[in-house]
Amino acid sequence: MEQNYISTSIPIELRQYQKTVETIEAVTENKVSSADFGVKIVTNSEGNVSEAHYYSDTGDLLKKIFYKGSSVSRIEYYRYKKIRSEEIYSAGKIHKKTIYNRAGEQVSIISYEYNKKNIISAIKKSVKNRQYAVIYGYDELGRANSRTLKLNEIILETQKFRYDILDRIVEYSDSNQTIKVYKINTDNELISYTITDKIGNNIEITNKFFCSEYLGTDIDLNGHKTTVEDRIYLDNVMLKKPYPSEDDMDLAMSAILNQNNVTPIKKEHDNDVLEELIQQKLKQHALPITVRKMQLINQTG
């Protein structure tokens, strides 16, 4: 059977003009079969490609991609033959994602909003009767320089970021603390930075190196100094770049709504619950972790 190298049908009346190759040398002794790749193409009544179904090596359905013309309109993900998530696209960008449990029941809905520059401006996640949201702001270079976290329209926190010319975050601030970076090495490890919290605690951190080898960290808390050996001070999670995505939203929210540290509250009105939750979180995170650690050291010393 003559192999066709053109990805469309040739009308019968034109086939006599088609160039052919009578003999084709095998590139390898083991010929590749299309059966090795589990993809099934589905066409509609007009003969256009409408879907592509992807299967694992064991024949399990992994996902279905639906097309509208040349663009993706929807993607369904499967596990154990049941749908686990569905993504809706428009103009090549995701606008909605629905998560399902093993029983096929809807668990959460994530929606994406875009600004005039077609960049994600907000991500909202609805779980049961709560809606979590992250609102992003951008600088003139299109970098995310603010992140506002909301729960049921109540603002939990607004985080602001400032970049240097090398696109690294050198300043972070929220309602609890401000972090300023003064020096970073070539491995993007923090050399010198300060943390100031909302009640006036000031901590200066200087990491010492010799021939690229970490020696220790000098810490000055409100004029009281000590030296430790702990590489944790070479990094700071609050200085990670905000990247508008579902993962970024979950990471940012988890830092504020860590239910393991919240005392259970029982009240009649949801708004009272939210307000109490916010107050608890503000008290627990009034000081950066590094400041709280040093205070404990001073108290026990």
Coordinates of C-alpha atoms in Angstrom, one line a residue:
M1 CA 0.0 0.0 0.0
E2 CA 1.4 3.3 -1.1
Q3 CA 2.1 5.6 1.9
N4 CA 0.5 9.1 1.8
Y5 CA 2.6 12.0 3.2
I6 CA -0.1 14.6 2.8
S7 CA -2.5 15.2 5.7
T8 CA -5.6 15.5 3.6
S9 CA -7.5 13.5 0.9
I10 CA -6.5 13.9 -2.8
P11 CA -9.4 14.0 -5.3
I12 CA -9.3 11.1 -7.7
E13 CA -8.9 13.3 -10.7
L14 CA -5.7 14.8 -9.3
R15 CA -4.0 11.6 -8.0
Q16 CA -2.3 11.0 -11.3
Y17 CA -0.3 14.2 -10.7
Q18 CA 0.8 13.2 -7.2
K19 CA 4.5 12.4 -6.7
T20 CA 5.1 9.0 -5.1
V21 CA 8.1 7.0 -3.7
E22 CA 8.2 3.4 -4.9
T23 CA 10.6 2.2 -2.3
I24 CA 11.1 3.5 1.3
E25 CA 14.0 2.3 3.4
A26 CA 13.0 1.6 7.0
V27 CA 14.6 4.1 9.5
T28 CA 14.8 1.3 12.1
E29 CA 14.2 -2.4 12.2
N30 CA 11.4 -1.9 14.6
K31 CA 8.6 -0.1 12.7
V32 CA 6.4 2.2 14.7
S33 CA 2.7 1.5 14.8
S34 CA 0.0 4.0 15.4
A35 CA -1.4 1.6 17.9
D36 CA 1.5 2.5 20.2
F37 CA 0.0 5.9 20.7
G38 CA -3.5 5.8 22.2
V39 CA -5.2 8.7 20.5
K40 CA -8.6 8.4 18.8
I41 CA -9.7 11.2 16.5
V42 CA -13.5 11.9 16.3
T43 CA -15.0 13.9 13.4
N44 CA -18.5 15.5 13.2
S45 CA -21.1 15.0 10.5
E46 CA -19.3 17.6 8.3
G47 CA -16.1 15.7 8.5
N48 CA -14.3 18.2 10.7
V49 CA -12.2 17.1 13.7
S50 CA -14.3 17.7 16.8
E51 CA -12.6 15.6 19.5
A52 CA -9.4 13.8 20.4
H53 CA -9.5 11.0 23.0
Y54 CA -6.3 10.1 24.8
Y55 CA -5.6 6.7 26.4
S56 CA -2.9 5.3 28.6
D57 CA -0.7 2.4 27.6
T58 CA -3.1 0.1 29.4
G59 CA -6.1 1.4 27.5
D60 CA -7.6 3.6 30.2
L61 CA -9.2 6.9 29.1
L62 CA -7.1 9.9 30.3
K63 CA -8.7 12.9 28.7
K64 CA -10.9 14.2 25.9
I65 CA -10.1 17.4 24.0
F66 CA -13.0 19.2 22.2
Y67 CA -12.3 21.5 19.3
K68 CA -14.3 24.4 17.9
G69 CA -12.6 25.0 14.5
S70 CA -8.9 25.1 15.2
S71 CA -9.2 26.1 18.9
V72 CA -9.7 24.0 22.0
S73 CA -13.1 24.6 23.6
R74 CA -13.1 22.1 26.4
I75 CA -10.9 19.5 28.0
E76 CA -12.2 16.6 30.2
Y77 CA -9.9 14.6 32.4
Y78 CA -10.7 11.1 33.5
R79 CA -9.5 8.7 36.1
Y80 CA -10.8 5.2 36.6
K81 CA -13.3 5.7 33.7
K82 CA -14.9 8.7 35.5
I83 CA -14.6 12.4 34.8
R84 CA -12.5 14.2 37.5
S85 CA -12.2 17.7 36.0
E86 CA -13.5 19.8 33.1
E87 CA -11.9 22.9 31.7
I88 CA -13.7 25.5 29.5
Y89 CA -11.7 27.6 27.0
S90 CA -12.4 30.7 25.0
A91 CA -10.1 32.4 22.6
G92 CA -7.3 30.0 23.7
K93 CA -7.6 30.8 27.4
I94 CA -9.1 28.9 30.2
H95 CA -12.2 30.5 31.8
K96 CA -13.7 27.8 34.0
K97 CA -12.6 24.6 35.7
T98 CA -14.9 22.2 37.5
I99 CA -13.6 19.5 39.8
Y100 CA -15.5 16.2 40.5
N101 CA -15.1 13.5 43.2
R102 CA -15.0 9.8 42.6
A103 CA -18.8 9.6 42.5
G104 CA -18.9 12.2 39.7
E105 CA -20.3 14.8 42.0
Q106 CA -19.2 18.5 41.6
V107 CA -16.7 19.5 44.3
S108 CA -15.5 22.9 43.3
I109 CA -15.6 25.5 40.5
I110 CA -12.7 27.7 39.5
S111 CA -13.3 30.7 37.3
Y112 CA -10.7 33.0 35.6
E113 CA -11.1 36.6 34.8
Y114 CA -8.9 38.6 32.4
N115 CA -7.9 42.3 32.1
K116 CA -7.8 44.4 28.9
K117 CA -4.3 43.0 28.2
N118 CA -5.7 39.5 28.3
I119 CA -3.8 38.6 31.4
I120 CA -5.4 36.9 34.4
S121 CA -6.7 39.5 36.7
A122 CA -8.7 37.3 39.2
I123 CA -9.1 33.7 40.1
K124 CA -12.2 32.6 42.1
K125 CA -12.7 29.2 43.6
S126 CA -16.1 28.1 45.0
V127 CA -16.2 25.3 47.5
K128 CA -19.6 24.5 49.1
N129 CA -20.9 27.8 50.4
R130 CA -17.5 29.7 50.3
Q131 CA -15.8 31.5 47.6
Y132 CA -12.1 32.2 47.7
A133 CA -10.6 34.8 45.4
V134 CA -7.3 36.2 44.4
I135 CA -7.1 39.6 42.6
Y136 CA -3.9 40.3 40.8
G137 CA -2.4 43.7 40.0
Y138 CA 0.4 44.3 37.5
D139 CA 3.2 46.8 36.9
E140 CA 4.1 48.5 33.6
L141 CA 6.2 45.5 32.6
G142 CA 3.3 43.1 33.0
R143 CA 4.7 41.5 36.3
A144 CA 2.2 40.7 39.1
N145 CA 3.0 43.2 41.8
S146 CA 0.0 42.8 44.1
R147 CA -2.2 40.0 45.3
T148 CA -5.4 40.5 47.2
L149 CA -6.9 37.5 49.0
K150 CA -10.6 37.4 49.6
L151 CA -13.0 35.1 51.3
N152 CA -16.7 35.6 50.6
E153 CA -15.9 39.2 49.5
I154 CA -14.1 39.9 52.8
I155 CA -10.5 41.0 52.2
L156 CA -8.2 38.8 54.2
E157 CA -4.9 40.3 53.0
T158 CA -3.3 42.5 50.3
Q159 CA 0.3 41.6 49.4
K160 CA 2.5 43.9 47.4
F161 CA 5.8 43.1 45.6
R162 CA 8.6 45.2 44.1
Y163 CA 11.1 43.9 41.5
D164 CA 14.7 44.8 40.6
I165 CA 16.1 45.1 37.1
L166 CA 16.9 41.3 37.1
D167 CA 13.2 40.5 37.7
R168 CA 13.7 39.4 41.3
I169 CA 11.5 40.4 44.2
V170 CA 13.4 42.7 46.5
E171 CA 10.5 44.0 48.6
Y172 CA 7.3 42.4 50.0
S173 CA 4.7 43.9 52.2
D174 CA 1.3 43.0 53.7
S175 CA -0.7 44.2 56.8
N176 CA 1.6 42.3 59.1
Q177 CA 5.1 42.7 57.8
T178 CA 7.5 44.3 55.3
I179 CA 10.5 42.5 53.9
K180 CA 13.3 44.4 52.2
V181 CA 16.1 42.6 50.4
Y182 CA 19.5 44.4 50.1
K183 CA 21.7 41.7 48.6
I184 CA 21.2 38.4 46.7
N185 CA 24.0 36.1 45.4
T186 CA 24.3 34.6 41.9
D187 CA 22.4 31.5 43.1
N188 CA 19.4 33.7 44.1
E189 CA 20.1 33.0 47.8
L190 CA 19.4 35.8 50.2
I191 CA 22.5 37.5 51.6
S192 CA 21.1 40.5 53.4
Y193 CA 17.5 41.5 54.2
T194 CA 15.3 42.9 56.9
I195 CA 11.8 42.1 58.3
T196 CA 9.8 44.7 60.1
D197 CA 6.4 43.7 61.6
K198 CA 3.4 45.9 62.3
I199 CA 4.1 46.3 66.0
G200 CA 7.7 47.5 65.4
N201 CA 9.8 44.4 65.7
N202 CA 12.8 44.7 63.4
I203 CA 15.0 41.8 62.4
E204 CA 18.2 42.1 60.3
I205 CA 19.5 38.9 58.7
T206 CA 22.9 38.6 57.1
N207 CA 24.0 35.2 55.7
K208 CA 27.8 34.7 55.6
F209 CA 29.7 32.8 52.8
F210 CA 33.3 31.9 52.1
C211 CA 34.2 30.7 48.6
S212 CA 30.5 30.0 48.0
E213 CA 30.3 27.8 51.2
Y214 CA 27.6 28.8 53.7
L215 CA 29.1 29.6 57.1
G216 CA 26.2 30.9 59.2
T217 CA 23.7 33.6 59.7
D218 CA 24.0 36.8 61.8
I219 CA 20.6 37.8 63.2
D220 CA 19.9 41.2 64.9
L221 CA 16.4 41.4 66.6
N222 CA 15.7 44.9 68.0
G223 CA 19.4 45.4 68.7
H224 CA 20.0 42.0 70.2
K225 CA 22.4 39.8 68.1
T226 CA 23.1 36.1 67.7
T227 CA 24.6 33.8 65.1
V228 CA 23.1 30.5 63.9
E229 CA 23.8 27.9 61.3
D230 CA 20.5 27.3 59.5
R231 CA 20.1 27.5 55.7
I232 CA 16.4 28.3 56.2
Y233 CA 17.5 32.0 56.2
L234 CA 18.8 31.8 52.7
D235 CA 15.2 31.7 51.4
N236 CA 11.8 33.2 52.2
V237 CA 8.5 31.9 50.9
M238 CA 7.0 35.4 50.9
L239 CA 9.5 36.5 48.3
K240 CA 8.3 34.0 45.8
K241 CA 6.9 35.5 42.6
P242 CA 3.1 35.5 42.3
Y243 CA 2.3 33.5 39.2
P244 CA -1.5 33.8 38.3
S245 CA -2.7 30.2 38.5
E246 CA -4.8 27.9 40.5
D247 CA -1.7 26.6 42.3
D248 CA -0.6 30.1 43.2
M249 CA -4.1 30.8 44.6
D250 CA -4.0 27.7 46.8
L251 CA -0.5 28.4 48.1
A252 CA -1.4 32.0 49.0
M253 CA -4.7 31.0 50.7
S254 CA -3.1 28.1 52.6
A255 CA -0.7 30.6 54.3
I256 CA -3.7 32.5 55.7
L257 CA -6.4 29.9 56.1
N258 CA -4.5 27.1 57.8
Q259 CA -7.3 25.4 59.6
N260 CA -5.0 23.3 61.7
N261 CA -4.1 26.4 63.7
V262 CA -7.7 27.8 64.1
T263 CA -9.8 27.0 67.1
P264 CA -13.2 25.7 65.9
I265 CA -15.9 28.3 66.1
K266 CA -19.7 27.8 66.3
K267 CA -21.9 30.8 65.6
E268 CA -25.2 31.3 64.0
H269 CA -24.2 33.7 61.3
D270 CA -21.5 33.0 58.7
N271 CA -20.3 36.6 58.8
D272 CA -19.5 36.3 62.5
V273 CA -17.6 33.1 61.8
L274 CA -15.6 34.8 59.1
E275 CA -14.8 37.9 61.2
E276 CA -13.7 35.7 64.1
L277 CA -11.6 33.6 61.8
I278 CA -9.8 36.6 60.4
Q279 CA -9.1 38.0 63.8
Q280 CA -7.6 34.7 64.9
K281 CA -5.3 34.5 61.9
L282 CA -4.1 38.1 62.4
K283 CA -3.2 37.3 66.0
Q284 CA -1.4 34.1 65.0
H285 CA 0.5 35.7 62.1
A286 CA 1.2 39.1 63.7
L287 CA 4.9 38.2 63.7
P288 CA 7.0 36.6 60.9
I289 CA 8.0 33.0 61.8
T290 CA 11.7 34.1 62.1
V291 CA 10.8 36.8 64.6
R292 CA 8.7 34.5 66.7
K293 CA 11.5 31.9 66.7
M294 CA 14.0 34.4 68.0
Q295 CA 11.7 35.6 70.7
L296 CA 11.3 32.1 72.0
I297 CA 15.1 31.7 72.0
N298 CA 15.4 34.9 74.0
Q299 CA 12.7 33.9 76.5
T300 CA 14.3 30.5 77.1
G301 CA 17.8 31.8 77.3

